[in-house]
PDB file of C-alpha atoms in Angstrom:
ATOM      1  CA  MET A  35       0.000   0.000   0.000  1.00  0.00           C
ATOM      2  CA  LYS A  36       1.067   3.594  -0.553  1.00  0.00           C
ATOM      3  CA  PHE A  37       0.396   6.462   1.836  1.00  0.00           C
ATOM      4  CA  TYR A  38       0.606  10.228   1.843  1.00  0.00           C
ATOM      5  CA  ARG A  39       1.156  12.650   4.711  1.00  0.00           C
ATOM      6  CA  LYS A  40      -2.021  14.178   6.053  1.00  0.00           C
ATOM      7  CA  GLN A  41      -0.421  17.086   7.865  1.00  0.00           C
ATOM      8  CA  PRO A  42       2.193  19.597   6.758  1.00  0.00           C
ATOM      9  CA  ILE A  43       5.312  19.520   8.907  1.00  0.00           C
ATOM     10  CA  LYS A  44       7.660  22.220  10.057  1.00  0.00           C
ATOM     11  CA  ALA A  45      11.319  21.656   9.284  1.00  0.00           C
ATOM     12  CA  GLU A  46      14.521  23.628   9.251  1.00  0.00           C
ATOM     13  CA  GLN A  47      17.833  22.804   7.698  1.00  0.00           C
ATOM     14  CA  PHE A  48      20.572  22.199  10.251  1.00  0.00           C
ATOM     15  CA  ASP A  49      23.394  24.713   9.853  1.00  0.00           C
ATOM     16  CA  GLY A  50      25.757  23.329  12.516  1.00  0.00           C
ATOM     17  CA  SER A  51      25.418  26.395  14.748  1.00  0.00           C
ATOM     18  CA  ASP A  52      25.549  26.280  18.520  1.00  0.00           C
ATOM     19  CA  LYS A  53      22.174  28.059  18.515  1.00  0.00           C
ATOM     20  CA  MET A  54      20.510  25.156  16.673  1.00  0.00           C
ATOM     21  CA  ALA A  55      22.406  22.601  18.771  1.00  0.00           C
ATOM     22  CA  ASP A  56      20.989  24.237  21.896  1.00  0.00           C
ATOM     23  CA  LYS A  57      17.489  24.567  20.420  1.00  0.00           C
ATOM     24  CA  TYR A  58      17.303  20.817  19.697  1.00  0.00           C
ATOM     25  CA  GLU A  59      19.364  19.788  22.762  1.00  0.00           C
ATOM     26  CA  LEU A  60      22.100  18.177  20.702  1.00  0.00           C
ATOM     27  CA  ILE A  61      25.536  17.224  21.994  1.00  0.00           C
ATOM     28  CA  ASP A  62      27.653  19.621  19.917  1.00  0.00           C
ATOM     29  CA  ALA A  63      27.603  21.647  16.727  1.00  0.00           C
ATOM     30  CA  GLY A  64      29.620  19.323  14.495  1.00  0.00           C
ATOM     31  CA  THR A  65      28.230  16.031  13.238  1.00  0.00           C
ATOM     32  CA  MET A  66      25.817  15.494  16.045  1.00  0.00           C
ATOM     33  CA  LEU A  67      24.023  12.885  18.057  1.00  0.00           C
ATOM     34  CA  GLY A  68      20.875  13.680  19.980  1.00  0.00           C
ATOM     35  CA  THR A  69      21.148  13.742  23.731  1.00  0.00           C
ATOM     36  CA  HIS A  70      19.683  10.760  25.502  1.00  0.00           C
ATOM     37  CA  HIS A  71      17.891  13.015  28.003  1.00  0.00           C
ATOM     38  CA  SER A  72      15.775  14.723  25.340  1.00  0.00           C
ATOM     39  CA  PRO A  73      12.549  12.777  24.627  1.00  0.00           C
ATOM     40  CA  GLU A  74      11.481  15.430  22.089  1.00  0.00           C
ATOM     41  CA  LEU A  75      14.213  14.365  19.647  1.00  0.00           C
ATOM     42  CA  TYR A  76      13.528  10.989  18.118  1.00  0.00           C
ATOM     43  CA  LEU A  77      16.591   9.945  16.172  1.00  0.00           C
ATOM     44  CA  THR A  78      16.299   7.268  13.520  1.00  0.00           C
ATOM     45  CA  GLY A  79      18.980   5.209  11.820  1.00  0.00           C
ATOM     46  CA  SER A  80      22.423   6.185  13.056  1.00  0.00           C
ATOM     47  CA  GLY A  81      21.021   9.112  15.025  1.00  0.00           C
ATOM     48  CA  LYS A  82      23.363  11.557  13.330  1.00  0.00           C
ATOM     49  CA  VAL A  83      22.330  15.026  12.301  1.00  0.00           C
ATOM     50  CA  ASP A  84      24.826  16.383   9.806  1.00  0.00           C
ATOM     51  CA  VAL A  85      25.097  19.945   8.604  1.00  0.00           C
ATOM     52  CA  GLY A  86      22.631  20.231   5.705  1.00  0.00           C
ATOM     53  CA  ASP A  87      20.217  17.633   7.107  1.00  0.00           C
ATOM     54  CA  TRP A  88      16.742  18.732   8.133  1.00  0.00           C
ATOM     55  CA  ILE A  89      15.207  18.600  11.589  1.00  0.00           C
ATOM     56  CA  ALA A  90      11.466  18.058  11.319  1.00  0.00           C
ATOM     57  CA  THR A  91       8.921  18.902  14.007  1.00  0.00           C
ATOM     58  CA  GLY A  92       5.805  16.751  14.262  1.00  0.00           C
ATOM     59  CA  VAL A  93       2.292  17.638  15.382  1.00  0.00           C
ATOM     60  CA  ASN A  94       3.106  16.755  19.004  1.00  0.00           C
ATOM     61  CA  GLY A  95       6.333  18.782  19.092  1.00  0.00           C
ATOM     62  CA  GLU A  96       8.599  15.782  18.518  1.00  0.00           C
ATOM     63  CA  HIS A  97      11.695  16.223  16.335  1.00  0.00           C
ATOM     64  CA  TRP A  98      13.499  13.884  13.982  1.00  0.00           C
ATOM     65  CA  PRO A  99      16.333  14.281  11.484  1.00  0.00           C
ATOM     66  CA  ILE A 100      15.896  13.749   7.752  1.00  0.00           C
ATOM     67  CA  ALA A 101      18.854  13.493   5.390  1.00  0.00           C
ATOM     68  CA  ASP A 102      18.859  16.340   2.841  1.00  0.00           C
ATOM     69  CA  ASP A 103      18.494  14.068  -0.210  1.00  0.00           C
ATOM     70  CA  VAL A 104      15.559  12.197   1.367  1.00  0.00           C
ATOM     71  CA  PHE A 105      13.937  15.471   2.443  1.00  0.00           C
ATOM     72  CA  LYS A 106      14.114  16.906  -1.080  1.00  0.00           C
ATOM     73  CA  LYS A 107      12.516  13.749  -2.531  1.00  0.00           C
ATOM     74  CA  THR A 108       9.762  13.621   0.095  1.00  0.00           C
ATOM     75  CA  TYR A 109       8.701  17.177   0.918  1.00  0.00           C
ATOM     76  CA  ALA A 110       7.792  20.360  -0.918  1.00  0.00           C
ATOM     77  CA  GLU A 111       7.034  23.804   0.415  1.00  0.00           C
ATOM     78  CA  LEU A 112       3.384  24.693   0.828  1.00  0.00           C
ATOM     79  CA  PRO A 113       1.999  26.733  -2.063  1.00  0.00           C
ATOM     80  CA  VAL A 114       1.932  30.504  -1.661  1.00  0.00           C
ATOM     81  CA  ILE A 115      -1.360  32.110  -2.663  1.00  0.00           C
ATOM     82  CA  PRO A 116      -2.708  35.680  -2.611  1.00  0.00           C
ATOM     83  CA  LYS A 117      -4.831  36.708   0.382  1.00  0.00           C
ATOM     84  CA  ALA A 118      -7.900  37.195  -1.822  1.00  0.00           C
ATOM     85  CA  VAL A 119      -7.584  33.599  -3.081  1.00  0.00           C
ATOM     86  CA  ALA A 120      -7.178  32.348   0.504  1.00  0.00           C
ATOM     87  CA  ASP A 121     -10.326  34.286   1.454  1.00  0.00           C
ATOM     88  CA  TYR A 122     -12.221  32.728  -1.465  1.00  0.00           C
ATOM     89  CA  MET A 123     -11.046  29.270  -0.397  1.00  0.00           C
ATOM     90  CA  LYS A 124     -12.240  29.880   3.178  1.00  0.00           C
ATOM     91  CA  TYR A 125     -15.561  31.121   1.779  1.00  0.00           C
ATOM     92  CA  CYS A 126     -15.931  27.970  -0.306  1.00  0.00           C
ATOM     93  CA  LYS A 127     -15.116  25.685   2.623  1.00  0.00           C
ATOM     94  CA  ASN A 128     -17.442  27.455   5.061  1.00  0.00           C
ATOM     95  CA  PRO A 129     -20.094  24.875   6.042  1.00  0.00           C
ATOM     96  CA  ILE A 130     -22.833  27.504   6.404  1.00  0.00           C
ATOM     97  CA  ASN A 131     -22.308  28.791   2.865  1.00  0.00           C
ATOM     98  CA  LEU A 132     -25.348  27.776   0.834  1.00  0.00           C
ATOM     99  CA  PHE A 133     -23.549  27.768  -2.518  1.00  0.00           C
ATOM    100  CA  PHE A 134     -20.750  25.336  -1.682  1.00  0.00           C
ATOM    101  CA  HIS A 135     -20.429  21.977  -0.018  1.00  0.00           C
ATOM    102  CA  SER A 136     -16.665  21.964   0.575  1.00  0.00           C
ATOM    103  CA  ALA A 137     -15.812  20.167  -2.656  1.00  0.00           C
ATOM    104  CA  LEU A 138     -12.914  21.320  -4.783  1.00  0.00           C
ATOM    105  CA  TYR A 139     -14.795  20.913  -8.054  1.00  0.00           C
ATOM    106  CA  GLU A 140     -17.500  23.261  -6.751  1.00  0.00           C
ATOM    107  CA  ALA A 141     -14.891  25.927  -5.973  1.00  0.00           C
ATOM    108  CA  PHE A 142     -13.810  25.762  -9.624  1.00  0.00           C
ATOM    109  CA  ASP A 143     -17.390  25.523 -10.890  1.00  0.00           C
ATOM    110  CA  GLU A 144     -18.609  28.522  -8.903  1.00  0.00           C
ATOM    111  CA  LEU A 145     -15.831  30.964  -9.771  1.00  0.00           C
ATOM    112  CA  PHE A 146     -18.484  33.466 -10.849  1.00  0.00           C
ATOM    113  CA  ALA A 147     -18.894  34.172  -7.102  1.00  0.00           C
ATOM    114  CA  ALA A 148     -15.272  35.320  -6.907  1.00  0.00           C
ATOM    115  CA  SER A 149     -13.823  38.671  -7.896  1.00  0.00           C
ATOM    116  CA  HIS A 150     -12.325  39.010 -11.361  1.00  0.00           C
ATOM    117  CA  ASP A 151      -8.779  39.013  -9.911  1.00  0.00           C
ATOM    118  CA  VAL A 152      -9.403  35.810  -7.942  1.00  0.00           C
ATOM    119  CA  GLU A 153     -11.042  34.132 -10.924  1.00  0.00           C
ATOM    120  CA  HIS A 154      -8.119  35.135 -13.152  1.00  0.00           C
ATOM    121  CA  TRP A 155      -5.505  33.907 -10.626  1.00  0.00           C
ATOM    122  CA  ILE A 156      -7.239  30.546 -10.139  1.00  0.00           C
ATOM    123  CA  ASP A 157      -7.764  30.166 -13.882  1.00  0.00           C
ATOM    124  CA  HIS A 158      -4.011  30.594 -14.456  1.00  0.00           C
ATOM    125  CA  ASN A 159      -2.879  28.695 -11.334  1.00  0.00           C
ATOM    126  CA  SER A 160      -5.401  25.885 -11.060  1.00  0.00           C
ATOM    127  CA  ASP A 161      -2.831  23.250 -10.003  1.00  0.00           C
ATOM    128  CA  VAL A 162      -1.497  25.530  -7.267  1.00  0.00           C
ATOM    129  CA  PHE A 163      -5.068  26.236  -6.097  1.00  0.00           C
ATOM    130  CA  ALA A 164      -5.874  22.510  -5.970  1.00  0.00           C
ATOM    131  CA  ARG A 165      -2.658  21.729  -4.068  1.00  0.00           C
ATOM    132  CA  ALA A 166      -3.403  24.561  -1.599  1.00  0.00           C
ATOM    133  CA  TRP A 167      -6.956  23.257  -1.143  1.00  0.00           C
ATOM    134  CA  LEU A 168      -5.704  19.760  -0.366  1.00  0.00           C
ATOM    135  CA  ASP A 169      -2.453  20.349   1.523  1.00  0.00           C
ATOM    136  CA  GLY A 170      -2.679  23.831   3.000  1.00  0.00           C
ATOM    137  CA  TYR A 171      -0.996  27.040   1.960  1.00  0.00           C
ATOM    138  CA  VAL A 172       0.893  30.146   2.978  1.00  0.00           C
ATOM    139  CA  VAL A 173      -0.638  33.544   2.270  1.00  0.00           C
ATOM    140  CA  GLU A 174       1.565  35.739   0.123  1.00  0.00           C
ATOM    141  CA  GLU A 175       2.937  38.841   1.851  1.00  0.00           C
TER     142      GLU A 175
END
């Protein structure tokens, strides 16, 4: 069977700094091993966190290292969408909205309810809109 991740994760790339070593309670700032007294850091495999690896944070605040090459094959940044598009998406997903029933196809089908700018953006970025609908998004600054 194949699976996908239901929840976006937070991750930052380890830079070898003392600041990051302290933040994740690691032994030192070189090639590092997690401390045994830190239950928040779950180390897998060899337990090493090398400079350039990623330290992921799970939904319960737990941390684990991911090798850079594995991270790049497995994860992508959340899509960035304009605030007006995010507002339209929230409108579409609102359960008390009489026009929509929280289905992606209805958000595309009912674009006449959106402003011209939102309609134009979604029309030209439909894959990004669908990915944001399914996986979450970051609002553009």
